[in-house]
Coordinates of C-alpha atoms and ligand atoms in Angstrom, one line a residue:
X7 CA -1.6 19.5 -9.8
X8 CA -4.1 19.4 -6.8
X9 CA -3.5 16.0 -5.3
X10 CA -6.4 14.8 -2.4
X11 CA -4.6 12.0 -0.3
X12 CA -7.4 10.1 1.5
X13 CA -5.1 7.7 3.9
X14 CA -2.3 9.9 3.4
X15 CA -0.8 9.8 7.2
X16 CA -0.8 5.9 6.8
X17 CA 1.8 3.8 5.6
X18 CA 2.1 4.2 1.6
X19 CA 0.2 7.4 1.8
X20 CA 3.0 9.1 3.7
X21 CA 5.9 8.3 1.6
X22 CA 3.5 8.8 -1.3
X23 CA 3.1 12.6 0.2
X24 CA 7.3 13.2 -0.3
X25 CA 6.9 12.4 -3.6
X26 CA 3.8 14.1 -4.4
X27 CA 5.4 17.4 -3.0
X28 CA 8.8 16.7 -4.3
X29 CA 7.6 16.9 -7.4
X30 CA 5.9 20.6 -6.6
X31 CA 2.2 19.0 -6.5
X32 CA 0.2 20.6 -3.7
X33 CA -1.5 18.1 -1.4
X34 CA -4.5 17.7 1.1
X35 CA -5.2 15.1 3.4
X36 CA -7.9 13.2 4.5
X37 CA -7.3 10.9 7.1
X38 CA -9.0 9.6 10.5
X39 CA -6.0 8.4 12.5
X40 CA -7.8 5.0 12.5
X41 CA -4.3 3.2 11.8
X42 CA -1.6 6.0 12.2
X43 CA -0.5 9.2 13.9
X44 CA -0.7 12.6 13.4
X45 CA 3.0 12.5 13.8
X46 CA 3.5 11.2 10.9
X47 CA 2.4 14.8 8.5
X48 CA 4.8 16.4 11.0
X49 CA 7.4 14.7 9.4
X50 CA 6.2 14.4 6.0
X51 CA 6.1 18.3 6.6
X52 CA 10.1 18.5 8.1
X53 CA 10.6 16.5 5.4
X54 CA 9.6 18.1 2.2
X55 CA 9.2 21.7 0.8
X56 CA 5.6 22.5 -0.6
X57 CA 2.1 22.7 0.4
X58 CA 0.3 20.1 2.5
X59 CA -2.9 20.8 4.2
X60 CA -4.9 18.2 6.3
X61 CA -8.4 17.4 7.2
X62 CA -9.3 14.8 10.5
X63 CA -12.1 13.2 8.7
X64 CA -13.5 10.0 7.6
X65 CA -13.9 9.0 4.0
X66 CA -17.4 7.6 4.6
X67 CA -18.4 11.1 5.4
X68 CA -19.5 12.7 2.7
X69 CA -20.3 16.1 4.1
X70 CA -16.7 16.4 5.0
X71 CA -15.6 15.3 1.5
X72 CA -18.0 18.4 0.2
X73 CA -15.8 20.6 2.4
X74 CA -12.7 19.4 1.8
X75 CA -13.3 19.2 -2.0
X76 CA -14.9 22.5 -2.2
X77 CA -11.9 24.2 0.0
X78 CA -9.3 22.4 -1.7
X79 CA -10.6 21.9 -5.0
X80 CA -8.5 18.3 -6.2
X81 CA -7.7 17.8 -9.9
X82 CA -7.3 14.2 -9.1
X83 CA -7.5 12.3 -5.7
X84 CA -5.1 8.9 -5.0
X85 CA -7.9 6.8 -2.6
X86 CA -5.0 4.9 0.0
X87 CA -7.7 5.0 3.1
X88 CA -8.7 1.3 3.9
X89 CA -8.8 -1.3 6.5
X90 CA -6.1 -4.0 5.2
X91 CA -5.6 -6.9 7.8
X92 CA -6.6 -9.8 6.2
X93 CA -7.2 -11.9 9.3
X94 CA -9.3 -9.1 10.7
X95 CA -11.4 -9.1 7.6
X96 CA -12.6 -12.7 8.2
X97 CA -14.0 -11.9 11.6
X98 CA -15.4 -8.4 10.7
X99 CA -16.5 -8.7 6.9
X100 CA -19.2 -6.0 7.6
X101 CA -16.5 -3.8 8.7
X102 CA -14.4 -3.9 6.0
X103 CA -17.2 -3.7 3.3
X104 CA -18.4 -0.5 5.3
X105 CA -14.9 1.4 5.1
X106 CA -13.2 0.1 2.0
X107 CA -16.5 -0.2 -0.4
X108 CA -18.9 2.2 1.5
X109 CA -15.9 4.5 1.6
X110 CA -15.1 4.3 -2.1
X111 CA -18.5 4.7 -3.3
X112 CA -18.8 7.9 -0.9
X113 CA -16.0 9.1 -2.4
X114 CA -17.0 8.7 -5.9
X115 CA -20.3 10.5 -5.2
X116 CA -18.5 13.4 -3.5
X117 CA -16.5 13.4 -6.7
X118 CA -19.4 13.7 -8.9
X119 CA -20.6 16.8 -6.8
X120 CA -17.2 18.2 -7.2
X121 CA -17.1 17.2 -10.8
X122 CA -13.6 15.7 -10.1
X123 CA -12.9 13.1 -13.2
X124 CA -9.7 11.5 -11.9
X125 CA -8.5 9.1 -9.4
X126 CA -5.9 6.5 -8.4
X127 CA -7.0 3.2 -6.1
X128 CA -4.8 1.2 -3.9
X129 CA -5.9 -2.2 -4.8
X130 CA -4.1 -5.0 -3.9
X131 CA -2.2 -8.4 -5.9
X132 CA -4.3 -10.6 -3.4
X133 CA -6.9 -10.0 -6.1
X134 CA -6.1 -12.5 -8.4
X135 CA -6.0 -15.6 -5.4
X136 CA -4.5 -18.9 -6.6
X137 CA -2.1 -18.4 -9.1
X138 CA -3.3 -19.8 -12.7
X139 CA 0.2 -18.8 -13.7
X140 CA 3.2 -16.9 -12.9
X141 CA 4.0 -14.2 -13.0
X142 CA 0.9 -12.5 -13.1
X143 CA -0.2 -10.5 -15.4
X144 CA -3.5 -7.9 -15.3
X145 CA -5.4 -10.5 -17.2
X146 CA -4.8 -12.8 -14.8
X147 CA -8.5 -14.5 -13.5
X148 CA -9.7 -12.7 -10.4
X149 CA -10.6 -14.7 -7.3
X150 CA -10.1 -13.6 -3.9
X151 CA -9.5 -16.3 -1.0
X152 CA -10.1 -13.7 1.8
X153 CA -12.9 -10.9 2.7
X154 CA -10.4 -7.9 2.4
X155 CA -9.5 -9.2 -1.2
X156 CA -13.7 -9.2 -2.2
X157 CA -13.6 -5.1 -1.1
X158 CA -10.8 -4.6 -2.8
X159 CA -12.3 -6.4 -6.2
X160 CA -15.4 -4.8 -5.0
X161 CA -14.2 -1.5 -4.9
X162 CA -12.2 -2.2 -8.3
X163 CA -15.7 -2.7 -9.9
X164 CA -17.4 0.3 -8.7
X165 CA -14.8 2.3 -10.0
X166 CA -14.5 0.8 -13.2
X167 CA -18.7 1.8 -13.8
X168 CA -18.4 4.7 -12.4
X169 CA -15.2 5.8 -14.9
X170 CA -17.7 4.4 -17.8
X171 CA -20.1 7.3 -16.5
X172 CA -18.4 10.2 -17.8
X173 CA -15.9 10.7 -21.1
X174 CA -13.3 12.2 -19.4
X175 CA -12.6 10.1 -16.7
X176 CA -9.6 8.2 -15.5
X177 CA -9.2 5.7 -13.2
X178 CA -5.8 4.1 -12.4
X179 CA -6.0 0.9 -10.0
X180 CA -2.8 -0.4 -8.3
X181 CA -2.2 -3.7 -7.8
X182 CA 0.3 -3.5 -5.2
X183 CA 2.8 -6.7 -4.5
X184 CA 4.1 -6.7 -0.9
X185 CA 5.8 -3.5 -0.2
X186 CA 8.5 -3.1 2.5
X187 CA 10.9 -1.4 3.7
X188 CA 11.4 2.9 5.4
X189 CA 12.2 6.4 3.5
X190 CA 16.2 6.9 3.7
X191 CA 16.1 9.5 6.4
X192 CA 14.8 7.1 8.8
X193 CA 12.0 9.5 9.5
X194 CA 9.0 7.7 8.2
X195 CA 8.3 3.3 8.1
X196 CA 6.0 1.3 8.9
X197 CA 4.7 1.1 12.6
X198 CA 2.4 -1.7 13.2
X199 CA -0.4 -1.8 15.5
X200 CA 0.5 -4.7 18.1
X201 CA 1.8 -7.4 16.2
X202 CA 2.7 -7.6 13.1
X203 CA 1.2 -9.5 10.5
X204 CA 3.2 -9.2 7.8
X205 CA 7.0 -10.7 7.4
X206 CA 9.2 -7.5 7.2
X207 CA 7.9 -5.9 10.6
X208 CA 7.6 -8.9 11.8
X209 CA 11.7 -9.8 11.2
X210 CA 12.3 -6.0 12.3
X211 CA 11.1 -6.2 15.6
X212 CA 12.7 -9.2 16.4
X213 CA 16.1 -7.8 15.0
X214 CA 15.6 -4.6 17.7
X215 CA 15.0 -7.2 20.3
X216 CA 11.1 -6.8 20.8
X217 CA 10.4 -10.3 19.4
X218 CA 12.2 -13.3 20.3
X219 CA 12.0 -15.5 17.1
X220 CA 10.3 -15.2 13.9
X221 CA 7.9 -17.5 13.5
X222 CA 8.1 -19.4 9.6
X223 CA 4.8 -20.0 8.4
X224 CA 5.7 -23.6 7.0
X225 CA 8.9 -24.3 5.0
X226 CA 7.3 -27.4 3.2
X227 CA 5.7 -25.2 0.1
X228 CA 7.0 -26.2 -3.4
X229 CA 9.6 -24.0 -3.8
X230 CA 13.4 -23.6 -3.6
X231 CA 13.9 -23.5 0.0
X232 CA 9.8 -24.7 0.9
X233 CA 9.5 -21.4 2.3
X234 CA 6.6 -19.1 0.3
X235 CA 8.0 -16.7 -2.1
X236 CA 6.2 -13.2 -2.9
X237 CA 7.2 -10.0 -4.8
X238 CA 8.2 -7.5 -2.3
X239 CA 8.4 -3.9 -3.7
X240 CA 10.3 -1.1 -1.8
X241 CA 7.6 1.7 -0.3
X242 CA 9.7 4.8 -1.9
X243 CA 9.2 2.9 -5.2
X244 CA 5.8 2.1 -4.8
X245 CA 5.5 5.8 -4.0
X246 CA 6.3 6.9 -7.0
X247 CA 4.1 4.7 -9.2
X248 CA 1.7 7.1 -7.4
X249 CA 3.4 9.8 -9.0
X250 CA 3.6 8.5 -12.4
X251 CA -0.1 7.4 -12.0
X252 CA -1.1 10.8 -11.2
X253 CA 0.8 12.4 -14.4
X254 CA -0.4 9.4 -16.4
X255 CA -4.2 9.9 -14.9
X256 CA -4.3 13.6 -17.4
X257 CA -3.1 12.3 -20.8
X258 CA -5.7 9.1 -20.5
X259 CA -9.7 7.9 -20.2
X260 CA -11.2 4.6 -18.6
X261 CA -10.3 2.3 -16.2
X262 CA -7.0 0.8 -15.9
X263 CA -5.1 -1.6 -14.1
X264 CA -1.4 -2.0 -13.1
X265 CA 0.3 -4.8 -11.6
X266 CA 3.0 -2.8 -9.0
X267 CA 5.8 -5.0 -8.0
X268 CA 9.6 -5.8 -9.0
X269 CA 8.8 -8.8 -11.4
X270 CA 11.4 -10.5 -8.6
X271 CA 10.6 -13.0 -5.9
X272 CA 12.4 -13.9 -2.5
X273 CA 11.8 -16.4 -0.4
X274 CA 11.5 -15.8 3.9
X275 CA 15.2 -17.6 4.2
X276 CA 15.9 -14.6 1.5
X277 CA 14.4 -11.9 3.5
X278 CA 16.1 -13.2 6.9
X279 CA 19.2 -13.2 5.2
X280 CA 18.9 -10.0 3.8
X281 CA 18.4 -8.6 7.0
X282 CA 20.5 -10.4 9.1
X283 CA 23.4 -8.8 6.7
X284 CA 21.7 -5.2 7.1
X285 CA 21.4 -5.7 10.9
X286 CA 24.1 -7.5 12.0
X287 CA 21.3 -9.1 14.4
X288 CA 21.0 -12.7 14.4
X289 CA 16.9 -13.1 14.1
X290 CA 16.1 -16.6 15.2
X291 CA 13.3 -18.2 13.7
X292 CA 11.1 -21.0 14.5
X293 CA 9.7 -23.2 11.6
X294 CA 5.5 -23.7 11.9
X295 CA 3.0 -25.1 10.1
X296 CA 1.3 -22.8 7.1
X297 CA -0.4 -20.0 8.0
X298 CA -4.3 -20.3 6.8
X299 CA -4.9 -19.1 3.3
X300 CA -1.3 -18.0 2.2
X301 CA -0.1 -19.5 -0.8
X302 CA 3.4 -20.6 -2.1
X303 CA 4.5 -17.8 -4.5
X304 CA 3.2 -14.9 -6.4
X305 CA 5.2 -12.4 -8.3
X306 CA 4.0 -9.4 -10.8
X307 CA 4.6 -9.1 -14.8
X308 CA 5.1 -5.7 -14.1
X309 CA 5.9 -4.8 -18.1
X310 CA 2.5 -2.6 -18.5
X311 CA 3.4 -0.1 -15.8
X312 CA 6.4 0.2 -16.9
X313 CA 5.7 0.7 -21.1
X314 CA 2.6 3.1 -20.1
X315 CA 3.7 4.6 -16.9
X316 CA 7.3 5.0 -17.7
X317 CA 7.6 3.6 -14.2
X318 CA 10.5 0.8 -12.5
X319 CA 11.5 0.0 -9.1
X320 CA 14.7 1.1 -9.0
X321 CA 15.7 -0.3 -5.1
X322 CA 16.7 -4.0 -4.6
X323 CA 16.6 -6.2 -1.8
X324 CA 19.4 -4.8 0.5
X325 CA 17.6 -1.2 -0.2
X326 CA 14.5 -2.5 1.4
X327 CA 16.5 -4.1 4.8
X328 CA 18.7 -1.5 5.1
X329 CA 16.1 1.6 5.2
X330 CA 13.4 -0.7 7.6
X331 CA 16.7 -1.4 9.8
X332 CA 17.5 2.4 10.1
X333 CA 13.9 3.2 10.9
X334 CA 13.5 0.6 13.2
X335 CA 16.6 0.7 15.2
X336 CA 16.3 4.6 15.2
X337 CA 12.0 4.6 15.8
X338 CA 12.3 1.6 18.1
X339 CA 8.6 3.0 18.9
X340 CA 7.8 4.0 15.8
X341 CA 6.2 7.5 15.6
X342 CA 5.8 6.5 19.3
X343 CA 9.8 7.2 19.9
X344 CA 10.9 10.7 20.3
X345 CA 11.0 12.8 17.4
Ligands
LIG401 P1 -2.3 2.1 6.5 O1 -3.3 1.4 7.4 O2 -0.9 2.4 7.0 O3 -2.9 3.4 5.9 C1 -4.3 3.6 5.7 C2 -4.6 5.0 6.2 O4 -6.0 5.2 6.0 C3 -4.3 5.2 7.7 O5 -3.7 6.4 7.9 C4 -5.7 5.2 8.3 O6 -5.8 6.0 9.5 C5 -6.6 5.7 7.2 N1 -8.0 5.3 7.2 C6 -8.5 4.1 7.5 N2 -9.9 4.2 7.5 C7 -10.2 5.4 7.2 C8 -11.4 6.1 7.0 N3 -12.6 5.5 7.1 N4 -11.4 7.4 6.7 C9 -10.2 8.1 6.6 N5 -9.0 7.5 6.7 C10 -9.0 6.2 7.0 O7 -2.2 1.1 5.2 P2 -1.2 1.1 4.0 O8 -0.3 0.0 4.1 O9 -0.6 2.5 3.9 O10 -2.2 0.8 2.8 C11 -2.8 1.9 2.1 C12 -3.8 1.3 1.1 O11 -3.1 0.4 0.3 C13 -4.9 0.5 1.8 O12 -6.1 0.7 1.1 C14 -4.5 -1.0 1.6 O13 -5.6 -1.8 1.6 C15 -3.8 -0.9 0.3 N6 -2.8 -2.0 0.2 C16 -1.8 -2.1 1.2 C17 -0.9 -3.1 1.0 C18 0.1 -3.4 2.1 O14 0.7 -4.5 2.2 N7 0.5 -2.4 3.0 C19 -0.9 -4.0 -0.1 C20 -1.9 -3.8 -1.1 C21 -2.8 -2.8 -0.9
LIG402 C1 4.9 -12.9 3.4 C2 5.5 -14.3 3.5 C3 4.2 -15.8 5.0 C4 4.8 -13.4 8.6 C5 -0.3 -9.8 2.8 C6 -1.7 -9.6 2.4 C7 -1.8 -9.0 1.1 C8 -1.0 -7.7 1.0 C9 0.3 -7.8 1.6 C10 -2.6 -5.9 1.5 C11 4.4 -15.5 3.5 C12 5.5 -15.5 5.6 C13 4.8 -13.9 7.3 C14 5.5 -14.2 9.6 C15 6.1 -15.8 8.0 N1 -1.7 -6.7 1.9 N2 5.5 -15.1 7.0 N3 6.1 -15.3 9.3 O1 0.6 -12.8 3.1 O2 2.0 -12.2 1.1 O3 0.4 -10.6 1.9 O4 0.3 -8.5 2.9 O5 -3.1 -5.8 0.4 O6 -3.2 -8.8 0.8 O7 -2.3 -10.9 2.3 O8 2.4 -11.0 3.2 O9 4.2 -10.3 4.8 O10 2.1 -11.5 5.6 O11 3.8 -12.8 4.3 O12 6.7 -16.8 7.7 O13 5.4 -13.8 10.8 O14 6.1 -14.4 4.9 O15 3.8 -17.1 5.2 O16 5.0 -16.6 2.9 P1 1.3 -11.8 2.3 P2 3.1 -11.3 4.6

């Protein structure tokens, strides 16, 4: 199939691209370089066999989309572009509405002009907010705590109507857990603007000796070890839920929604361990109060994806140090270092 990749040079949408074209779809990109490099197609492109074409563009754009749409002509389109720091989102709320709802909606209309019926969202597990129970499931209650979760419930909603517009659409939104972790060449990670925010980059960098200590955001939570325990999914897995959403997306109608994670949890302790084993490095860590607005645990029922999309992560935890160890010891710059 003809697969349009808004966001594909970014993190997900890159290893999402290997997949896509390892599986012989042909793919275009949309991306602005907003949050990633045009390095990275150069390796998605050393990487795999297939067609890839790219556009510089921004999604909000919607005289681009006409030309990339007419050009390329997409059977379906998987929507990764997005602004996703969760911090940033509080201090810039019009921001994020602008790019990640005002983006989605342009998209959809550029759709409609195209008559393109089918696409995939990248939304996100911080939808549901306070856990009413565990593990979640899809019908879990819906309440953001932060402004990046409302655009991403936001843009869940818009979609939904629009898919309610027309017979023979399809709509498949993602709920992604926390994903982590490189491809196995050690070619393509994750590569953080300044400092990371999130755990895994975070423990990375100080394991290659950029960071002194981790930082624990607060080890009094009510769990095992009182450190907060999340579901973190492995990006080459992740990856391919695109691809089984994408084959899914032609033999269904309607809106629907899949929780994307392992159904497993780990505590930070877990993850240091885990890569203090994979590194060999020591990573000290420093114990802080709570970060604002994170809470103890979350972890996906991720049954539906799998019984409907015939998909499963298939890496475990030692998967996901290993591969970010390799890509950050060898990419100590990320798509900065030399290629
Ligand atoms: P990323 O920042 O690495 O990738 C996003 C890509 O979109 C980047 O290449 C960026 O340049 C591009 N982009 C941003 N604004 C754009 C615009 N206006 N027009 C065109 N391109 C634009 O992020 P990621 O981690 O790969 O996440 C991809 C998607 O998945 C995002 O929508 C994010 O909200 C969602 N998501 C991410 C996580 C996570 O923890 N990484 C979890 C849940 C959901
Ligand atoms: C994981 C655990 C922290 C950093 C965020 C977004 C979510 C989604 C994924 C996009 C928590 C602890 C972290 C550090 C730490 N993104 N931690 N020291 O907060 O579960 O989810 O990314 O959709 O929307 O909110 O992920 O990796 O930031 O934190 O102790 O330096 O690690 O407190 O328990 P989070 P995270």
């Amino acid at each position: 199939m003809r697969v349009l990749v808004t966001g594909g040079a970014g993190y997900i949408g890159s290893h999402t691209l290997v997949e896509l074209l390892g599986q012989a779809h042909e793919v275009c990109v949309l991306d602005n370089y907003d949050n990633s490099s045009p390095e990275v197609l150069n390796r998605v492109r050393q990487l795999s066999n297939g067609q890839l074409t790219d556009y510089v563009g921004d999604v909000r754009d919607g005289s681009m989309l006409d030309q990339v749409m007419a050009e390329f002509k997409p059977d379906v389109v998987i929507h990764f572009a997005g602004l996703k720091a969760v911090g940033d989102s509080m201090t810039n709320p019009l921001g994020y509405y602008d790019v990640n709802v005002r983006g989605t909606l342009q998209l959809l209309s550029a759709m409609d002009r195209h008559n393109v019926r089918r696409v995939i969202f990248s939304s996100s597990a911080t939808v549901y907010g306070e856990p009413e129970y565990l593990p979640y499931d899809e019908a879990h209650p819906t309440n953001p705590t932060s402004v990046y979760g409302r655009t991403k419930l936001v843009a869940e909603q818009i979609i939904t109507d629009w898919s309610r517009t027309h017979d023979d659409a399809c709509a498949v939104l993602l709920r992604y857990f926390n994903p982590v972790g490189a491809h196995a060449s050690a070619r393509m990670g994750e590569h953080p603007d300044g400092v990371p925010n999130n755990l895994m980059p975070y423990i990375a960098q100080v394991a290659v000796g950029k960071r002194e200590a981790l930082q624990v955001f607060g080890d009094d939570y009510d769990t095992p070890d009182g450190t907060g325990l999340r579901d973190y999914i492995h990006v080459v897995d992740l990856a391919r839920a695109h691809v089984a959403a994408v084959d899914y997306s032609k033999r269904q109608t309607g809106a629907q929604v899949f929780n994307v994670g392992t159904g497993q949890s780990y505590s930070v302790h877990d993850m240091v361990k885990a890569f203090r084993t994979a590194s060999g490095q020591p990573i000290p860590c420093v114990i802080k109060p709570r970060r604002a607005g994170d809470i103890a645990a979350m972890q996906a029922n991720a049954a539906r994806a799998n019984v409907e999309m015939g998909w499963k992560a298939t890496h475990d935890l030692n998967d996901m140090a290993r591969s970010t160890w390799d890509w950050q010891s060898k990419n100590p710059d990320g798509y900065d270092s030399a290629s």
